């Protein structure tokens, strides 16, 4: 069966689960991942195939690639404004937003974010070991995509898809 990616709609963007955290490499260098997932099904039309198509669309709109390939540098996609994280997608004026003031301060200093888009749903209440297991399972089964995004000094520095007045931020679940 072939799953076709669906471009992210305002409703999909608003429903996304976002989990930002700070981690470190074996060499002790900090990095800032952000896992983006679909919530567990809430409606009869939230079938596994529809969820996967939505999330493939999200990954595509972020320029994310397979974990077994070179990590794509997708340019400035993240901006921080008064503790709110803004994430830009290709092909839509709608932004993903989430409150993460401390994380936002850290990534502003780091300048880079590792975006991870999972194709399977994850409960909004999932934390710690459950999230780690999700990422590991998704990587082993090729159901996650990654992108290296730069942090812009301001969303005003992003390339415009449409006029600035058409961009409407949508808040994600955390």
mmCIF file of N, CA and C in Angstrom, residues 38-133:
data_model
loop_
_atom_site.group_PDB
_atom_site.id
_atom_site.type_symbol
_atom_site.label_atom_id
_atom_site.label_comp_id
_atom_site.label_asym_id
_atom_site.label_seq_id
_atom_site.Cartn_x
_atom_site.Cartn_y
_atom_site.Cartn_z
ATOM 1 N N UNK A 38 1.751 13.232 15.880
ATOM 2 C CA UNK A 38 0.295 13.321 15.799
ATOM 3 C C UNK A 38 -0.256 12.776 17.110
ATOM 4 N N UNK A 39 -1.307 13.383 17.651
ATOM 5 C CA UNK A 39 -1.884 12.821 18.876
ATOM 6 C C UNK A 39 -2.552 11.480 18.597
ATOM 7 N N UNK A 40 -2.844 10.739 19.637
ATOM 8 C CA UNK A 40 -3.568 9.479 19.474
ATOM 9 C C UNK A 40 -4.919 9.771 18.817
ATOM 10 N N UNK A 41 -5.463 8.813 18.050
ATOM 11 C CA UNK A 41 -6.712 9.053 17.307
ATOM 12 C C UNK A 41 -7.845 9.516 18.220
ATOM 13 N N UNK A 42 -8.575 10.523 17.722
ATOM 14 C CA UNK A 42 -9.710 11.064 18.466
ATOM 15 C C UNK A 42 -11.005 10.966 17.691
ATOM 16 N N UNK A 43 -10.918 10.747 16.387
ATOM 17 C CA UNK A 43 -12.106 10.689 15.538
ATOM 18 C C UNK A 43 -12.057 9.423 14.685
ATOM 19 N N UNK A 44 -13.197 8.970 14.203
ATOM 20 C CA UNK A 44 -13.208 7.753 13.369
ATOM 21 C C UNK A 44 -12.348 7.870 12.109
ATOM 22 N N UNK A 45 -12.189 9.100 11.567
ATOM 23 C CA UNK A 45 -11.383 9.245 10.347
ATOM 24 C C UNK A 45 -9.886 9.337 10.633
ATOM 25 N N UNK A 46 -9.477 9.246 11.902
ATOM 26 C CA UNK A 46 -8.048 9.226 12.261
ATOM 27 C C UNK A 46 -7.512 7.792 12.157
ATOM 28 N N UNK A 47 -7.514 7.271 10.938
ATOM 29 C CA UNK A 47 -7.005 5.915 10.711
ATOM 30 C C UNK A 47 -5.478 5.966 10.658
ATOM 31 N N UNK A 48 -4.810 4.833 10.842
ATOM 32 C CA UNK A 48 -3.348 4.828 10.734
ATOM 33 C C UNK A 48 -2.852 5.377 9.392
ATOM 34 N N UNK A 49 -3.557 5.086 8.316
ATOM 35 C CA UNK A 49 -3.145 5.560 6.994
ATOM 36 C C UNK A 49 -3.282 7.078 6.880
ATOM 37 N N UNK A 50 -4.364 7.636 7.410
ATOM 38 C CA UNK A 50 -4.575 9.087 7.354
ATOM 39 C C UNK A 50 -3.541 9.792 8.223
ATOM 40 N N UNK A 51 -3.298 9.266 9.416
ATOM 41 C CA UNK A 51 -2.300 9.866 10.308
ATOM 42 C C UNK A 51 -0.925 9.847 9.654
ATOM 43 N N UNK A 52 -0.562 8.723 9.067
ATOM 44 C CA UNK A 52 0.742 8.646 8.405
ATOM 45 C C UNK A 52 0.835 9.644 7.257
ATOM 46 N N UNK A 53 -0.220 9.762 6.466
ATOM 47 C CA UNK A 53 -0.205 10.715 5.351
ATOM 48 C C UNK A 53 -0.060 12.151 5.864
ATOM 49 N N UNK A 54 -0.761 12.483 6.940
ATOM 50 C CA UNK A 54 -0.628 13.825 7.522
ATOM 51 C C UNK A 54 0.808 14.083 7.962
ATOM 52 N N UNK A 55 1.386 13.106 8.655
ATOM 53 C CA UNK A 55 2.726 13.302 9.200
ATOM 54 C C UNK A 55 3.795 13.279 8.110
ATOM 55 N N UNK A 56 3.591 12.515 7.062
ATOM 56 C CA UNK A 56 4.511 12.586 5.925
ATOM 57 C C UNK A 56 4.445 13.971 5.281
ATOM 58 N N UNK A 57 3.240 14.555 5.257
ATOM 59 C CA UNK A 57 3.083 15.918 4.750
ATOM 60 C C UNK A 57 3.809 16.926 5.615
ATOM 61 N N UNK A 58 3.740 16.754 6.939
ATOM 62 C CA UNK A 58 4.459 17.629 7.865
ATOM 63 C C UNK A 58 5.965 17.505 7.625
ATOM 64 N N UNK A 59 6.451 16.257 7.531
ATOM 65 C CA UNK A 59 7.884 16.032 7.297
ATOM 66 C C UNK A 59 8.324 16.667 5.980
ATOM 67 N N UNK A 60 7.523 16.493 4.954
ATOM 68 C CA UNK A 60 7.858 17.067 3.649
ATOM 69 C C UNK A 60 7.883 18.602 3.723
ATOM 70 N N UNK A 61 6.893 19.201 4.402
ATOM 71 C CA UNK A 61 6.812 20.655 4.504
ATOM 72 C C UNK A 61 7.946 21.236 5.357
ATOM 73 N N UNK A 62 8.603 20.392 6.154
ATOM 74 C CA UNK A 62 9.766 20.828 6.938
ATOM 75 C C UNK A 62 11.086 20.485 6.249
ATOM 76 N N UNK A 63 11.020 19.728 5.144
ATOM 77 C CA UNK A 63 12.237 19.336 4.437
ATOM 78 C C UNK A 63 12.991 18.212 5.126
ATOM 79 N N UNK A 64 12.310 17.466 5.994
ATOM 80 C CA UNK A 64 12.949 16.405 6.780
ATOM 81 C C UNK A 64 13.232 15.170 5.928
ATOM 82 N N UNK A 65 14.315 14.480 6.265
ATOM 83 C CA UNK A 65 14.736 13.309 5.502
ATOM 84 C C UNK A 65 14.849 12.063 6.371
ATOM 85 N N UNK A 66 15.113 10.960 5.714
ATOM 86 C CA UNK A 66 15.233 9.653 6.386
ATOM 87 C C UNK A 66 16.427 9.639 7.337
ATOM 88 N N UNK A 67 16.310 8.862 8.411
ATOM 89 C CA UNK A 67 17.401 8.830 9.394
ATOM 90 C C UNK A 67 18.675 8.152 8.898
ATOM 91 N N UNK A 68 18.577 7.368 7.835
ATOM 92 C CA UNK A 68 19.766 6.676 7.328
ATOM 93 C C UNK A 68 20.496 7.484 6.258
ATOM 94 N N UNK A 69 20.085 8.700 6.050
ATOM 95 C CA UNK A 69 20.694 9.579 5.057
ATOM 96 C C UNK A 69 21.342 10.766 5.741
ATOM 97 N N UNK A 70 21.997 11.595 4.953
ATOM 98 C CA UNK A 70 22.618 12.817 5.451
ATOM 99 C C UNK A 70 21.528 13.736 6.002
ATOM 100 N N UNK A 71 21.757 14.324 7.153
ATOM 101 C CA UNK A 71 20.780 15.222 7.778
ATOM 102 C C UNK A 71 20.635 16.490 6.940
ATOM 103 N N UNK A 72 19.423 16.741 6.412
ATOM 104 C CA UNK A 72 19.257 17.947 5.600
ATOM 105 C C UNK A 72 19.292 19.219 6.453
ATOM 106 N N UNK A 73 20.005 20.232 5.963
ATOM 107 C CA UNK A 73 19.985 21.557 6.568
ATOM 108 C C UNK A 73 18.841 22.295 5.888
ATOM 109 N N UNK A 74 17.758 22.532 6.631
ATOM 110 C CA UNK A 74 16.558 23.117 6.036
ATOM 111 C C UNK A 74 16.487 24.630 6.244
ATOM 112 N N UNK A 75 17.599 25.210 6.679
ATOM 113 C CA UNK A 75 17.658 26.654 6.818
ATOM 114 C C UNK A 75 16.897 27.162 8.030
ATOM 115 N N UNK A 76 16.639 28.459 8.059
ATOM 116 C CA UNK A 76 15.954 29.049 9.211
ATOM 117 C C UNK A 76 14.480 28.666 9.221
ATOM 118 N N UNK A 77 14.105 27.826 10.148
ATOM 119 C CA UNK A 77 12.713 27.362 10.297
ATOM 120 C C UNK A 77 12.160 27.667 11.669
ATOM 121 N N UNK A 78 13.036 27.990 12.598
ATOM 122 C CA UNK A 78 12.638 28.198 13.987
ATOM 123 C C UNK A 78 12.962 29.636 14.367
ATOM 124 N N UNK A 79 12.034 30.268 15.073
ATOM 125 C CA UNK A 79 12.272 31.596 15.641
ATOM 126 C C UNK A 79 11.641 31.608 17.028
ATOM 127 N N UNK A 80 12.173 32.433 17.877
ATOM 128 C CA UNK A 80 11.667 32.545 19.238
ATOM 129 C C UNK A 80 11.156 33.970 19.422
ATOM 130 N N UNK A 81 9.942 34.092 19.933
ATOM 131 C CA UNK A 81 9.362 35.410 20.189
ATOM 132 C C UNK A 81 8.702 35.398 21.557
ATOM 133 N N UNK A 82 9.335 36.068 22.525
ATOM 134 C CA UNK A 82 8.805 36.177 23.887
ATOM 135 C C UNK A 82 8.463 34.819 24.493
ATOM 136 N N UNK A 83 9.372 33.885 24.353
ATOM 137 C CA UNK A 83 9.185 32.555 24.935
ATOM 138 C C UNK A 83 8.352 31.594 24.113
ATOM 139 N N UNK A 84 7.837 32.055 22.986
ATOM 140 C CA UNK A 84 7.056 31.193 22.099
ATOM 141 C C UNK A 84 7.941 30.758 20.939
ATOM 142 N N UNK A 85 7.942 29.463 20.680
ATOM 143 C CA UNK A 85 8.701 28.896 19.574
ATOM 144 C C UNK A 85 7.802 28.895 18.342
ATOM 145 N N UNK A 86 8.305 29.441 17.250
ATOM 146 C CA UNK A 86 7.586 29.483 15.971
ATOM 147 C C UNK A 86 8.319 28.572 14.997
ATOM 148 N N UNK A 87 7.577 27.733 14.285
ATOM 149 C CA UNK A 87 8.174 26.842 13.295
ATOM 150 C C UNK A 87 7.471 27.059 11.962
ATOM 151 N N UNK A 88 8.282 27.288 10.935
ATOM 152 C CA UNK A 88 7.789 27.584 9.585
ATOM 153 C C UNK A 88 7.758 26.320 8.726
ATOM 154 N N UNK A 89 6.667 26.152 7.995
ATOM 155 C CA UNK A 89 6.505 25.061 7.029
ATOM 156 C C UNK A 89 6.576 25.627 5.622
ATOM 157 N N UNK A 90 7.026 24.830 4.664
ATOM 158 C CA UNK A 90 6.946 25.211 3.260
ATOM 159 C C UNK A 90 5.505 25.028 2.789
ATOM 160 N N UNK A 91 5.069 25.895 1.910
ATOM 161 C CA UNK A 91 3.789 25.718 1.238
ATOM 162 C C UNK A 91 2.563 26.156 2.012
ATOM 163 N N UNK A 92 2.733 26.754 3.178
ATOM 164 C CA UNK A 92 1.586 27.248 3.924
ATOM 165 C C UNK A 92 2.008 28.473 4.730
ATOM 166 N N UNK A 93 1.107 29.429 4.887
ATOM 167 C CA UNK A 93 1.438 30.599 5.704
ATOM 168 C C UNK A 93 1.265 30.327 7.206
ATOM 169 N N UNK A 94 0.749 29.165 7.563
ATOM 170 C CA UNK A 94 0.464 28.839 8.959
ATOM 171 C C UNK A 94 1.722 28.372 9.687
ATOM 172 N N UNK A 95 1.864 28.814 10.930
ATOM 173 C CA UNK A 95 3.025 28.491 11.743
ATOM 174 C C UNK A 95 2.629 27.560 12.879
ATOM 175 N N UNK A 96 3.536 26.688 13.234
ATOM 176 C CA UNK A 96 3.387 25.879 14.435
ATOM 177 C C UNK A 96 3.972 26.697 15.578
ATOM 178 N N UNK A 97 3.230 26.840 16.665
ATOM 179 C CA UNK A 97 3.742 27.578 17.817
ATOM 180 C C UNK A 97 3.592 26.730 19.070
ATOM 181 N N UNK A 98 4.519 26.901 19.979
ATOM 182 C CA UNK A 98 4.429 26.247 21.278
ATOM 183 C C UNK A 98 5.192 27.086 22.296
ATOM 184 N N UNK A 99 4.726 27.097 23.523
ATOM 185 C CA UNK A 99 5.412 27.835 24.592
ATOM 186 C C UNK A 99 6.527 26.960 25.145
ATOM 187 N N UNK A 100 7.724 27.465 25.109
ATOM 188 C CA UNK A 100 8.888 26.772 25.671
ATOM 189 C C UNK A 100 9.951 27.828 25.961
ATOM 190 N N UNK A 101 9.723 28.705 26.954
ATOM 191 C CA UNK A 101 10.625 29.834 27.177
ATOM 192 C C UNK A 101 12.079 29.444 27.443
ATOM 193 N N UNK A 102 12.312 28.499 28.330
ATOM 194 C CA UNK A 102 13.701 28.119 28.660
ATOM 195 C C UNK A 102 14.374 27.454 27.464
ATOM 196 N N UNK A 103 13.674 26.534 26.808
ATOM 197 C CA UNK A 103 14.199 25.860 25.625
ATOM 198 C C UNK A 103 14.510 26.897 24.549
ATOM 199 N N UNK A 104 13.613 27.874 24.387
ATOM 200 C CA UNK A 104 13.816 28.923 23.394
ATOM 201 C C UNK A 104 15.071 29.738 23.663
ATOM 202 N N UNK A 105 15.339 30.033 24.920
ATOM 203 C CA UNK A 105 16.566 30.766 25.260
ATOM 204 C C UNK A 105 17.806 29.950 24.887
ATOM 205 N N UNK A 106 17.763 28.663 25.186
ATOM 206 C CA UNK A 106 18.922 27.807 24.911
ATOM 207 C C UNK A 106 19.153 27.668 23.411
ATOM 208 N N UNK A 107 18.080 27.414 22.638
ATOM 209 C CA UNK A 107 18.278 27.218 21.193
ATOM 210 C C UNK A 107 18.674 28.508 20.496
ATOM 211 N N UNK A 108 18.285 29.635 21.057
ATOM 212 C CA UNK A 108 18.733 30.903 20.482
ATOM 213 C C UNK A 108 20.251 30.977 20.556
ATOM 214 N N UNK A 109 20.817 30.517 21.670
ATOM 215 C CA UNK A 109 22.273 30.497 21.815
ATOM 216 C C UNK A 109 22.938 29.430 20.968
ATOM 217 N N UNK A 110 22.294 28.258 20.851
ATOM 218 C CA UNK A 110 22.870 27.180 20.041
ATOM 219 C C UNK A 110 22.783 27.489 18.549
ATOM 220 N N UNK A 111 21.676 28.088 18.133
ATOM 221 C CA UNK A 111 21.490 28.438 16.733
ATOM 222 C C UNK A 111 20.954 27.334 15.855
ATOM 223 N N UNK A 112 20.826 26.116 16.394
ATOM 224 C CA UNK A 112 20.349 24.966 15.614
ATOM 225 C C UNK A 112 19.351 24.150 16.410
ATOM 226 N N UNK A 113 18.415 23.521 15.696
ATOM 227 C CA UNK A 113 17.429 22.626 16.285
ATOM 228 C C UNK A 113 17.361 21.369 15.431
ATOM 229 N N UNK A 114 17.279 20.211 16.065
ATOM 230 C CA UNK A 114 17.068 18.949 15.359
ATOM 231 C C UNK A 114 15.577 18.660 15.379
ATOM 232 N N UNK A 115 14.905 18.833 14.233
ATOM 233 C CA UNK A 115 13.481 18.529 14.134
ATOM 234 C C UNK A 115 13.316 17.053 13.803
ATOM 235 N N UNK A 116 12.448 16.379 14.546
ATOM 236 C CA UNK A 116 12.152 14.962 14.310
ATOM 237 C C UNK A 116 10.641 14.830 14.145
ATOM 238 N N UNK A 117 10.194 14.243 13.032
ATOM 239 C CA UNK A 117 8.767 14.083 12.750
ATOM 240 C C UNK A 117 8.450 12.595 12.725
ATOM 241 N N UNK A 118 7.643 12.151 13.687
ATOM 242 C CA UNK A 118 7.235 10.753 13.756
ATOM 243 C C UNK A 118 5.949 10.521 12.985
ATOM 244 N N UNK A 119 5.859 9.390 12.313
ATOM 245 C CA UNK A 119 4.679 9.077 11.503
ATOM 246 C C UNK A 119 3.557 8.431 12.298
ATOM 247 N N UNK A 120 3.846 7.924 13.475
ATOM 248 C CA UNK A 120 2.841 7.243 14.284
ATOM 249 C C UNK A 120 2.357 8.171 15.389
ATOM 250 N N UNK A 121 1.109 7.973 15.847
ATOM 251 C CA UNK A 121 0.616 8.820 16.926
ATOM 252 C C UNK A 121 1.352 8.555 18.232
ATOM 253 N N UNK A 122 1.361 9.562 19.084
ATOM 254 C CA UNK A 122 1.943 9.459 20.410
ATOM 255 C C UNK A 122 1.056 10.258 21.347
ATOM 256 N N UNK A 123 0.717 9.659 22.461
ATOM 257 C CA UNK A 123 -0.151 10.305 23.432
ATOM 258 C C UNK A 123 0.454 11.627 23.894
ATOM 259 N N UNK A 124 -0.369 12.686 24.007
ATOM 260 C CA UNK A 124 0.141 13.961 24.506
ATOM 261 C C UNK A 124 0.745 13.850 25.910
ATOM 262 N N UNK A 125 0.351 12.834 26.673
ATOM 263 C CA UNK A 125 0.881 12.648 28.017
ATOM 264 C C UNK A 125 2.158 11.831 28.088
ATOM 265 N N UNK A 126 2.660 11.373 26.951
ATOM 266 C CA UNK A 126 3.869 10.533 26.943
ATOM 267 C C UNK A 126 5.094 11.358 27.323
ATOM 268 N N UNK A 127 5.931 10.792 28.176
ATOM 269 C CA UNK A 127 7.153 11.471 28.617
ATOM 270 C C UNK A 127 8.260 10.448 28.796
ATOM 271 N N UNK A 128 9.485 10.953 28.924
ATOM 272 C CA UNK A 128 10.636 10.148 29.310
ATOM 273 C C UNK A 128 10.852 8.880 28.522
ATOM 274 N N UNK A 129 10.776 7.751 29.223
ATOM 275 C CA UNK A 129 11.075 6.457 28.621
ATOM 276 C C UNK A 129 10.136 6.121 27.470
ATOM 277 N N UNK A 130 8.888 6.528 27.569
ATOM 278 C CA UNK A 130 7.920 6.256 26.496
ATOM 279 C C UNK A 130 8.305 7.010 25.209
ATOM 280 N N UNK A 131 8.762 8.241 25.347
ATOM 281 C CA UNK A 131 9.200 9.024 24.194
ATOM 282 C C UNK A 131 10.487 8.419 23.616
ATOM 283 N N UNK A 132 11.419 8.041 24.482
ATOM 284 C CA UNK A 132 12.657 7.399 24.025
ATOM 285 C C UNK A 132 12.352 6.130 23.247
ATOM 286 N N UNK A 133 11.434 5.319 23.761
ATOM 287 C CA UNK A 133 11.047 4.073 23.081
ATOM 288 C C UNK A 133 10.389 4.369 21.736
#
